[in-house]
Coordinates of C-alpha atoms and ligand atoms in Angstrom, one line a residue:
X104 CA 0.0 0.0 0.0
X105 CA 1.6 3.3 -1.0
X106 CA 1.0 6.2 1.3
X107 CA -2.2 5.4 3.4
X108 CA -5.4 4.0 3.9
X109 CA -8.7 5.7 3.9
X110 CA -9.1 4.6 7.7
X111 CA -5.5 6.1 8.6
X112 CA -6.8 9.4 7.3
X113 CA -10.2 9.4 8.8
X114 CA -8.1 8.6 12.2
X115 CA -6.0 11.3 11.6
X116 CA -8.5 13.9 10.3
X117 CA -11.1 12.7 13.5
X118 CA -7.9 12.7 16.3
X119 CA -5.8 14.5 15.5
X120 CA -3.1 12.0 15.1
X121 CA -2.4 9.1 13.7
X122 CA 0.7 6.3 13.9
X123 CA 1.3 5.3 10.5
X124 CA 2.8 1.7 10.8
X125 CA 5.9 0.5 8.9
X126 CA 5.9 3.3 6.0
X127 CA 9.9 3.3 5.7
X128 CA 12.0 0.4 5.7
X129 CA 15.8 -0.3 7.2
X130 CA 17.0 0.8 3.2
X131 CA 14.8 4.3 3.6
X132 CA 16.5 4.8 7.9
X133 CA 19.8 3.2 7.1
X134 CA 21.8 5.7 4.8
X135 CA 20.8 8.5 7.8
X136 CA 21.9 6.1 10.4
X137 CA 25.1 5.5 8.9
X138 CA 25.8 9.4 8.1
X139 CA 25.0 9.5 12.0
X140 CA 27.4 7.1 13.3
X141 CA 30.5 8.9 10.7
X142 CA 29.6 12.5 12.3
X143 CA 29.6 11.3 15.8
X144 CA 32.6 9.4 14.7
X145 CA 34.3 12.1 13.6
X146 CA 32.7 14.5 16.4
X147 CA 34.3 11.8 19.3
X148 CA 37.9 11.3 17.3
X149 CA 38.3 15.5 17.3
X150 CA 37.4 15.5 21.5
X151 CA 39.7 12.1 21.8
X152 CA 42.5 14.4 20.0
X153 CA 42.0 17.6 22.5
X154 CA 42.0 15.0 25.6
X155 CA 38.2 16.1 26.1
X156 CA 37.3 12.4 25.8
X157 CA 39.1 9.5 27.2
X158 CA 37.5 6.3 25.6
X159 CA 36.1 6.0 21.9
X160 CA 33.4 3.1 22.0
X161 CA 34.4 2.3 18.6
X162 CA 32.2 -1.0 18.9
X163 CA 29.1 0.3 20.0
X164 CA 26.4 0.4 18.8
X165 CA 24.1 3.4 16.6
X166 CA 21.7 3.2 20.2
X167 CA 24.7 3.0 22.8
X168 CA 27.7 5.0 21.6
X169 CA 26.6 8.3 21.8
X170 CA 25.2 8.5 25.1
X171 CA 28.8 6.9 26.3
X172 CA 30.5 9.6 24.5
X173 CA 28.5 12.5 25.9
X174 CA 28.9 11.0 29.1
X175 CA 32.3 11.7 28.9
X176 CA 31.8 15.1 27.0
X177 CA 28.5 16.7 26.5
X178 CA 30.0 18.8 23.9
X179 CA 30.2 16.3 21.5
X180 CA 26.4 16.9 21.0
X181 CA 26.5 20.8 20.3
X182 CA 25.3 21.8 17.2
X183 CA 23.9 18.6 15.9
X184 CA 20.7 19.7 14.9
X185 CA 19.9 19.2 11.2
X186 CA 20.1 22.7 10.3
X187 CA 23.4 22.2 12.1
X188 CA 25.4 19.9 10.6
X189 CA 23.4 19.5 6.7
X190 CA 24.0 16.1 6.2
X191 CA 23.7 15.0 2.7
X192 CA 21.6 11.9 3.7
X193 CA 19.4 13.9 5.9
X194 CA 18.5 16.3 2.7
X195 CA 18.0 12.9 0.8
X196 CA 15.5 11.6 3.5
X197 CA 13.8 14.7 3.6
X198 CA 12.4 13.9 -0.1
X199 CA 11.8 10.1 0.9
X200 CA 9.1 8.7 -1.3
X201 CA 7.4 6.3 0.9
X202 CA 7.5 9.3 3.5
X203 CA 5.9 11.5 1.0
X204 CA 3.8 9.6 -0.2
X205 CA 2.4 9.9 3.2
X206 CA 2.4 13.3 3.4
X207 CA 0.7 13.4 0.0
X208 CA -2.1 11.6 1.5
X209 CA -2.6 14.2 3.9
X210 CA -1.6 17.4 2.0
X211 CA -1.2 16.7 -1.7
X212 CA 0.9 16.7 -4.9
X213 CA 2.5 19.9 -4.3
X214 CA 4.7 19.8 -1.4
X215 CA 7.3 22.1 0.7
X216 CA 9.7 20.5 3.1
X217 CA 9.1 23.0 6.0
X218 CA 12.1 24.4 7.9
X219 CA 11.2 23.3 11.6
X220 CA 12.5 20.5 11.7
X221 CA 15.1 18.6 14.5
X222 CA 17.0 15.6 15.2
X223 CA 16.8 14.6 18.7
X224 CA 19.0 11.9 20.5
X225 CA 17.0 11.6 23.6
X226 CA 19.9 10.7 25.8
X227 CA 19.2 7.9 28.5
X228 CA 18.0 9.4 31.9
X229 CA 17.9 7.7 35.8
X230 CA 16.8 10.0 38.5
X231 CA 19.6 11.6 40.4
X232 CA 22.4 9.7 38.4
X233 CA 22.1 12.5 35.5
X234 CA 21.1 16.0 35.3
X235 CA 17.2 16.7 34.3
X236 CA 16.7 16.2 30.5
X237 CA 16.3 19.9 29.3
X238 CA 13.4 20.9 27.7
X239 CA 14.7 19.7 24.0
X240 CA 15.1 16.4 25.4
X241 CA 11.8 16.1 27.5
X242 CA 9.3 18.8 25.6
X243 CA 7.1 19.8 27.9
X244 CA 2.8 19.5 26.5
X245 CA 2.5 22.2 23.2
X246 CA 1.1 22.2 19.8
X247 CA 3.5 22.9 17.2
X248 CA 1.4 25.6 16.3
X249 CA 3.2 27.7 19.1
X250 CA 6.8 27.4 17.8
X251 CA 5.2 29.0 14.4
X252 CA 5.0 32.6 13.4
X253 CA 1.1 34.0 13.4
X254 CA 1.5 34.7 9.4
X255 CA 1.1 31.0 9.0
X256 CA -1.9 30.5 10.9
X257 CA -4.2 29.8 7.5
X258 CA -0.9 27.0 6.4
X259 CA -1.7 23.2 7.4
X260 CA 1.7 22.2 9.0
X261 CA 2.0 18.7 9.6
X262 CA 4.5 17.1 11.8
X263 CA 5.8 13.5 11.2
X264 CA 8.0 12.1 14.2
X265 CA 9.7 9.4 13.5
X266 CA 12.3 7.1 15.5
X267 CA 15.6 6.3 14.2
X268 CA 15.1 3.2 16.5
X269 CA 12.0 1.7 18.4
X270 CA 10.8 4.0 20.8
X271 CA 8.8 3.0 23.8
X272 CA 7.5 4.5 27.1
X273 CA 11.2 3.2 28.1
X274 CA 13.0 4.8 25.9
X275 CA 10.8 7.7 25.6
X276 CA 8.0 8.4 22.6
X277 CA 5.3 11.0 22.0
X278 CA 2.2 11.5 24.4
X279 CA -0.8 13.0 22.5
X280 CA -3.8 14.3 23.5
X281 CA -6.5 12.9 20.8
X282 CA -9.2 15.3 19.4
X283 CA -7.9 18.1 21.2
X284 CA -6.9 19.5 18.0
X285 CA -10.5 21.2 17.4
X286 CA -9.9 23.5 20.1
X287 CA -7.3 25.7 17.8
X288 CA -4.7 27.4 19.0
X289 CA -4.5 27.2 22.9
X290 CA -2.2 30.1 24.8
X291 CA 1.7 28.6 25.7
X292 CA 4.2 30.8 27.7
X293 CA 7.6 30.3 27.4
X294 CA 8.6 29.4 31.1
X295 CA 9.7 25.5 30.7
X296 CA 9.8 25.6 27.8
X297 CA 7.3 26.5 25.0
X298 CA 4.4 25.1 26.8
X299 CA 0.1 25.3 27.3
X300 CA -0.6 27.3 30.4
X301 CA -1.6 25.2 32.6
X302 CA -5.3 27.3 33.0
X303 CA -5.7 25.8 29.0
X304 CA -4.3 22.2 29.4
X305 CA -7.0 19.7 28.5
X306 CA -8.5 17.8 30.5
X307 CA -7.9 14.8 28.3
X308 CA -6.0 11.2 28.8
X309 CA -3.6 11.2 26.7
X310 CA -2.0 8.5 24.4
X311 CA 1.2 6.8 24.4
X312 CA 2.5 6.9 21.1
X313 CA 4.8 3.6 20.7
X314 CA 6.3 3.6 17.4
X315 CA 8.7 1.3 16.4
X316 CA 11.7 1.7 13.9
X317 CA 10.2 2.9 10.2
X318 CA 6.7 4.0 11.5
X319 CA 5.6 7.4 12.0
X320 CA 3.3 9.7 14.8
X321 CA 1.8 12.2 12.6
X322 CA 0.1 14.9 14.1
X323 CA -1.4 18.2 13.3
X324 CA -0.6 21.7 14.6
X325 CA -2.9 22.2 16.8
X326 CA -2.7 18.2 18.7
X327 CA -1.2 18.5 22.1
X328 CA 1.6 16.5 22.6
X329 CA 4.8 16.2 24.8
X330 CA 8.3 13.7 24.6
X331 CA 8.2 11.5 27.5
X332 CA 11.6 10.7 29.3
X333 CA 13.9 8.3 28.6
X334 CA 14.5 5.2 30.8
X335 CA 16.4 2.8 29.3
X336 CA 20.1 2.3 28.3
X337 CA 20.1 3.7 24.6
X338 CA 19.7 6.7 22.9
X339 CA 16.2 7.8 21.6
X340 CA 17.1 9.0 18.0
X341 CA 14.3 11.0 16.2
X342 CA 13.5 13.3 13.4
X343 CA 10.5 15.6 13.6
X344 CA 10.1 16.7 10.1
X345 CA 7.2 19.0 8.9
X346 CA 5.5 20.1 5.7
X347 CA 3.6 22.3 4.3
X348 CA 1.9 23.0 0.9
X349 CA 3.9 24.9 -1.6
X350 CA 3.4 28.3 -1.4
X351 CA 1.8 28.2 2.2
X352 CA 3.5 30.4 4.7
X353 CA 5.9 27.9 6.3
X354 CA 5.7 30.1 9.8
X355 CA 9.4 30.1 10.2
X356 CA 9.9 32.5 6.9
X357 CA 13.4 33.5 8.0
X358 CA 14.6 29.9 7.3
X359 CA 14.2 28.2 4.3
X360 CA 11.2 25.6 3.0
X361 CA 11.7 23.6 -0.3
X362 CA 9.7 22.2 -2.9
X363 CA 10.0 18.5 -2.2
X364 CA 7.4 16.8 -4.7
X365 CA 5.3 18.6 -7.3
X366 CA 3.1 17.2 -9.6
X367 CA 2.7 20.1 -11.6
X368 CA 6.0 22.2 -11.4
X369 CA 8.3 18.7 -10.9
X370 CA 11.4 21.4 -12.0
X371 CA 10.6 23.0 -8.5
X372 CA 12.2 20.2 -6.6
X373 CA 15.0 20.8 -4.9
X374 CA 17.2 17.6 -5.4
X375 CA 20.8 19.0 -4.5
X376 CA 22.2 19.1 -0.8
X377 CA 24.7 21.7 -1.5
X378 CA 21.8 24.6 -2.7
X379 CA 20.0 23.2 0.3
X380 CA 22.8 23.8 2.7
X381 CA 23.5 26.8 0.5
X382 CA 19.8 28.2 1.6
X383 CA 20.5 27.2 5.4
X384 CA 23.8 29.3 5.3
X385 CA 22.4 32.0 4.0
X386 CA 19.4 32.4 6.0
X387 CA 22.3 31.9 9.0
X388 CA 23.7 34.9 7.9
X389 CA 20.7 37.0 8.4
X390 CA 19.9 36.0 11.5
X391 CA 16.7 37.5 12.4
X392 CA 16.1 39.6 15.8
X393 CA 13.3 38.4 17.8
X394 CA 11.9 35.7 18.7
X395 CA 11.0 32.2 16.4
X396 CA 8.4 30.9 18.5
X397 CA 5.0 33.1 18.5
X398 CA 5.6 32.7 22.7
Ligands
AKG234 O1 11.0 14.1 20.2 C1 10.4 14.4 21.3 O2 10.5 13.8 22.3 C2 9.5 15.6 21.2 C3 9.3 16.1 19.8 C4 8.2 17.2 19.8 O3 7.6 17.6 20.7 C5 7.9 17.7 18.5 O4 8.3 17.2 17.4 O5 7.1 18.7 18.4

């Protein structure tokens, strides 16, 4: 089945959510796990050379190694957002086809690759042994609608989490509040986080979104969801990717979208990482003032 079923998208139009079962496969996850493992490669070897890092965990695994390494030197995880460190298989996952042909489901033919967008390694956490996850590691409830600018408030943003390995309530998945989304936009501040005041928190019980490895949680702007903590031993890898329709307003306009499938401008399509990290540089440079969230 390409894309998804009529009853994923009635579930997803009625809640608000929906976790999409087994859309990519180890071929689609692999070629980002692998650029993974050479950056942190390279990343721990540089430390190991200043003496900021004592042991290398060359044999461990994609789940393990990181956490060891950041362990030993939290630096080694600076920077590593995907607007970061523009990894060429990260730009080629970002135009996936059995991931958009998902979002085509939901949005269309014409599609934009919207800017917000993170890679998260949820490191492993065990009361008092480690410092409290910060708020990029444990995201306290929101709707994504609140890290978006207002201009963007006619724009249907979906997200589309997914883990780069299985995540559980152990290791630490999504929580979502179903058919919340209705509601619209409810009023965040900024204290912890961008977050609901707690006055506008539903009074809803929310769901834990298991996904394994090659599924995806796909929610809408408005669902209310948080990123529950990691328990276990290994490192909760995840991308949450968004798009948009081309020629919506993104709601991050300082940073650039792309067109990422188009059925009736295919020339659009933005196939090359270097113009891609070319845009990202750029848009660096002119760093706006204020704020990127609408908190
Ligand atoms: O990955 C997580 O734990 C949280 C992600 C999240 O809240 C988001 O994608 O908006």
């Amino acid at each position: 089945m390409k894309g998804l079923t009529i009853d994923q998208i009635i579930h997803y139009q009625t809640e608000g959510y929906l976790i999409a079962e087994d859309v990519l496969t180890d071929e689609d996850l692999q070629p980002v796990i692998d650029e993974l493992e050479q950056e942190i490669d390279k990343r721990a070897r540089a430390l190991h050379a200043e003496g900021k890092i004592a042991e290398l965990h060359e044999h461990e695994s994609f789940e393990r190694r990181f956490a060891l390494l950041h362990a030993q030197c939290p630096e080694i995880g600076k920077g590593f957002d995907i607007s970061d460190y523009l990894g060429d298989a990260v730009f080629r996952f970002l135009g996936n086809d059995h991931l958009l042909d998902v979002v085509e489901c939901l949005l269309g033919s014409e599609l934009s690759c919207n800017p917000i967008q993170h890679l998260r390694a949820k490191l492993p956490w065990k009361p008092g042994a480690n410092a409290e996850p910060d708020y990029f590691q444990n995201v306290p409830w929101h709707q994504d609608c609140a890290v978006t600018s207002v201009d963007s408030d006619a724009s249907e943003i979906i997200t589309f989490w997914l883990p780069l390995v299985n995540a559980t309530a152990e290791t630490g998945c999504m929580e979502v509040m179903p058919e919340v989304s209705k509601l619209g936009y409810l009023k965040h501040r900024k204290e912890g986080g961008t977050t609901i005041v707690p006055e506008q928190l539903p009074h809803v019980q929310p769901v834990l979104a298991e996904c394994r490895k090659g599924s995806i949680v796909i929610m809408n702007k408005y669902t209310p969801h948080r990123g529950t903590t990691n328990t276990s031993d290994i490192v909760r890898w995840s991308l949450d990717l968004r798009y948009h329709k081309l020629g919506a307003q993104s709601g991050r306009s300082i940073h650039p979208s792309f067109a990422v499938r188009s059925a009736k401008q295919p020339e659009l399509v933005l196939t090359q990482a270097d113009k891609w990290r070319t845009l990202w540089q750029e848009a660096k440079l002119r760093r706006a003032e204020g704020k990127l969230h609408r908190v």
